[in-house]
PDB file of C-alpha atoms in Angstrom:
ATOM      1  CA  MET B1349     118.045 152.493 102.463  1.00  0.00           C
ATOM      2  CA  TYR B1350     120.780 149.965 101.716  1.00  0.00           C
ATOM      3  CA  VAL B1351     121.155 148.292  98.320  1.00  0.00           C
ATOM      4  CA  LEU B1352     123.230 145.156  97.697  1.00  0.00           C
ATOM      5  CA  VAL B1353     124.373 144.764  94.092  1.00  0.00           C
ATOM      6  CA  VAL B1354     125.602 141.316  93.038  1.00  0.00           C
ATOM      7  CA  ASN B1355     127.299 140.265  89.808  1.00  0.00           C
ATOM      8  CA  ALA B1356     127.580 136.486  89.606  1.00  0.00           C
ATOM      9  CA  GLY B1357     129.720 134.731  87.018  1.00  0.00           C
ATOM     10  CA  SER B1358     130.309 131.036  86.457  1.00  0.00           C
ATOM     11  CA  SER B1359     132.924 130.748  89.220  1.00  0.00           C
ATOM     12  CA  SER B1360     132.947 134.197  90.822  1.00  0.00           C
ATOM     13  CA  LEU B1361     130.718 136.631  92.668  1.00  0.00           C
ATOM     14  CA  LYS B1362     131.307 140.389  92.990  1.00  0.00           C
ATOM     15  CA  TYR B1363     129.264 142.618  95.269  1.00  0.00           C
ATOM     16  CA  GLN B1364     128.902 146.141  96.619  1.00  0.00           C
ATOM     17  CA  LEU B1365     126.697 147.408  99.442  1.00  0.00           C
ATOM     18  CA  PHE B1366     125.484 150.981  98.956  1.00  0.00           C
ATOM     19  CA  ASP B1367     123.990 153.409 101.470  1.00  0.00           C
ATOM     20  CA  MET B1368     121.561 155.273  99.234  1.00  0.00           C
ATOM     21  CA  THR B1369     120.942 158.084 101.742  1.00  0.00           C
ATOM     22  CA  THR B1370     124.559 159.204 101.308  1.00  0.00           C
ATOM     23  CA  GLU B1371     125.129 157.518  97.917  1.00  0.00           C
ATOM     24  CA  SER B1372     128.288 155.870  99.240  1.00  0.00           C
ATOM     25  CA  VAL B1373     129.788 152.380  99.083  1.00  0.00           C
ATOM     26  CA  MET B1374     129.703 150.775 102.525  1.00  0.00           C
ATOM     27  CA  ALA B1375     131.387 147.485 101.599  1.00  0.00           C
ATOM     28  CA  LYS B1376     132.507 145.554  98.551  1.00  0.00           C
ATOM     29  CA  GLY B1377     134.097 142.263  97.752  1.00  0.00           C
ATOM     30  CA  LEU B1378     134.877 139.393  95.464  1.00  0.00           C
ATOM     31  CA  VAL B1379     134.541 135.625  95.755  1.00  0.00           C
ATOM     32  CA  GLU B1380     136.741 133.651  93.373  1.00  0.00           C
ATOM     33  CA  LYS B1381     137.118 129.984  92.449  1.00  0.00           C
ATOM     34  CA  ILE B1382     133.574 128.963  93.458  1.00  0.00           C
ATOM     35  CA  GLY B1383     133.204 125.215  92.961  1.00  0.00           C
ATOM     36  CA  LEU B1384     136.888 124.398  93.352  1.00  0.00           C
ATOM     37  CA  GLU B1385     138.614 122.785  96.336  1.00  0.00           C
ATOM     38  CA  GLN B1386     139.312 126.160  97.948  1.00  0.00           C
ATOM     39  CA  SER B1387     137.568 129.445  97.226  1.00  0.00           C
ATOM     40  CA  ASP B1388     138.749 132.921  98.152  1.00  0.00           C
ATOM     41  CA  LEU B1389     136.698 135.817  99.507  1.00  0.00           C
ATOM     42  CA  THR B1390     138.096 139.342  99.668  1.00  0.00           C
ATOM     43  CA  HIS B1391     135.846 141.679 101.687  1.00  0.00           C
ATOM     44  CA  LYS B1392     136.581 145.412 102.014  1.00  0.00           C
ATOM     45  CA  VAL B1393     135.029 147.993 104.328  1.00  0.00           C
ATOM     46  CA  GLY B1394     136.740 151.352 104.037  1.00  0.00           C
ATOM     47  CA  ASP B1395     140.467 150.805 104.490  1.00  0.00           C
ATOM     48  CA  GLN B1396     139.991 147.411 106.157  1.00  0.00           C
ATOM     49  CA  LYS B1397     140.418 144.275 104.073  1.00  0.00           C
ATOM     50  CA  VAL B1398     139.604 140.707 105.123  1.00  0.00           C
ATOM     51  CA  GLU B1399     140.574 137.615 103.144  1.00  0.00           C
ATOM     52  CA  ILE B1400     138.819 134.316 103.807  1.00  0.00           C
ATOM     53  CA  HIS B1401     139.774 130.976 102.285  1.00  0.00           C
ATOM     54  CA  ALA B1402     136.998 128.380 102.517  1.00  0.00           C
ATOM     55  CA  VAL B1403     135.203 125.617 100.655  1.00  0.00           C
ATOM     56  CA  MET B1404     132.370 127.106  98.585  1.00  0.00           C
ATOM     57  CA  PRO B1405     130.995 124.385  96.318  1.00  0.00           C
ATOM     58  CA  ASN B1406     128.295 126.619  94.836  1.00  0.00           C
ATOM     59  CA  HIS B1407     127.007 130.189  94.688  1.00  0.00           C
ATOM     60  CA  SER B1408     124.531 129.567  97.520  1.00  0.00           C
ATOM     61  CA  LYS B1409     127.362 128.894  99.958  1.00  0.00           C
ATOM     62  CA  ALA B1410     129.304 131.869  98.600  1.00  0.00           C
ATOM     63  CA  ILE B1411     126.401 134.288  99.140  1.00  0.00           C
ATOM     64  CA  GLU B1412     125.872 132.872 102.667  1.00  0.00           C
ATOM     65  CA  LEU B1413     129.471 133.771 103.495  1.00  0.00           C
ATOM     66  CA  VAL B1414     129.104 137.219 101.909  1.00  0.00           C
ATOM     67  CA  ILE B1415     125.963 137.953 103.939  1.00  0.00           C
ATOM     68  CA  GLY B1416     127.786 136.753 107.045  1.00  0.00           C
ATOM     69  CA  CYS B1417     130.559 139.268 106.366  1.00  0.00           C
ATOM     70  CA  LEU B1418     128.048 142.054 105.778  1.00  0.00           C
ATOM     71  CA  THR B1419     126.166 141.386 108.995  1.00  0.00           C
TER      72      THR B1419
END
């Protein structure tokens, strides 16, 4: 079973995806500056790190981008 944990602040969103069968973190990331002209997403899977700069006017758009990275 996979569990996605999300911590949403006023202009940020942190997340971690856990594989509960092995109790390990599969992916994690941070979205910053939600609602500003340009937002930043940092997505990490193991040693790989991806940074995305995009317009995210609200948390709905931010979570859409996060789910896109996870899938």
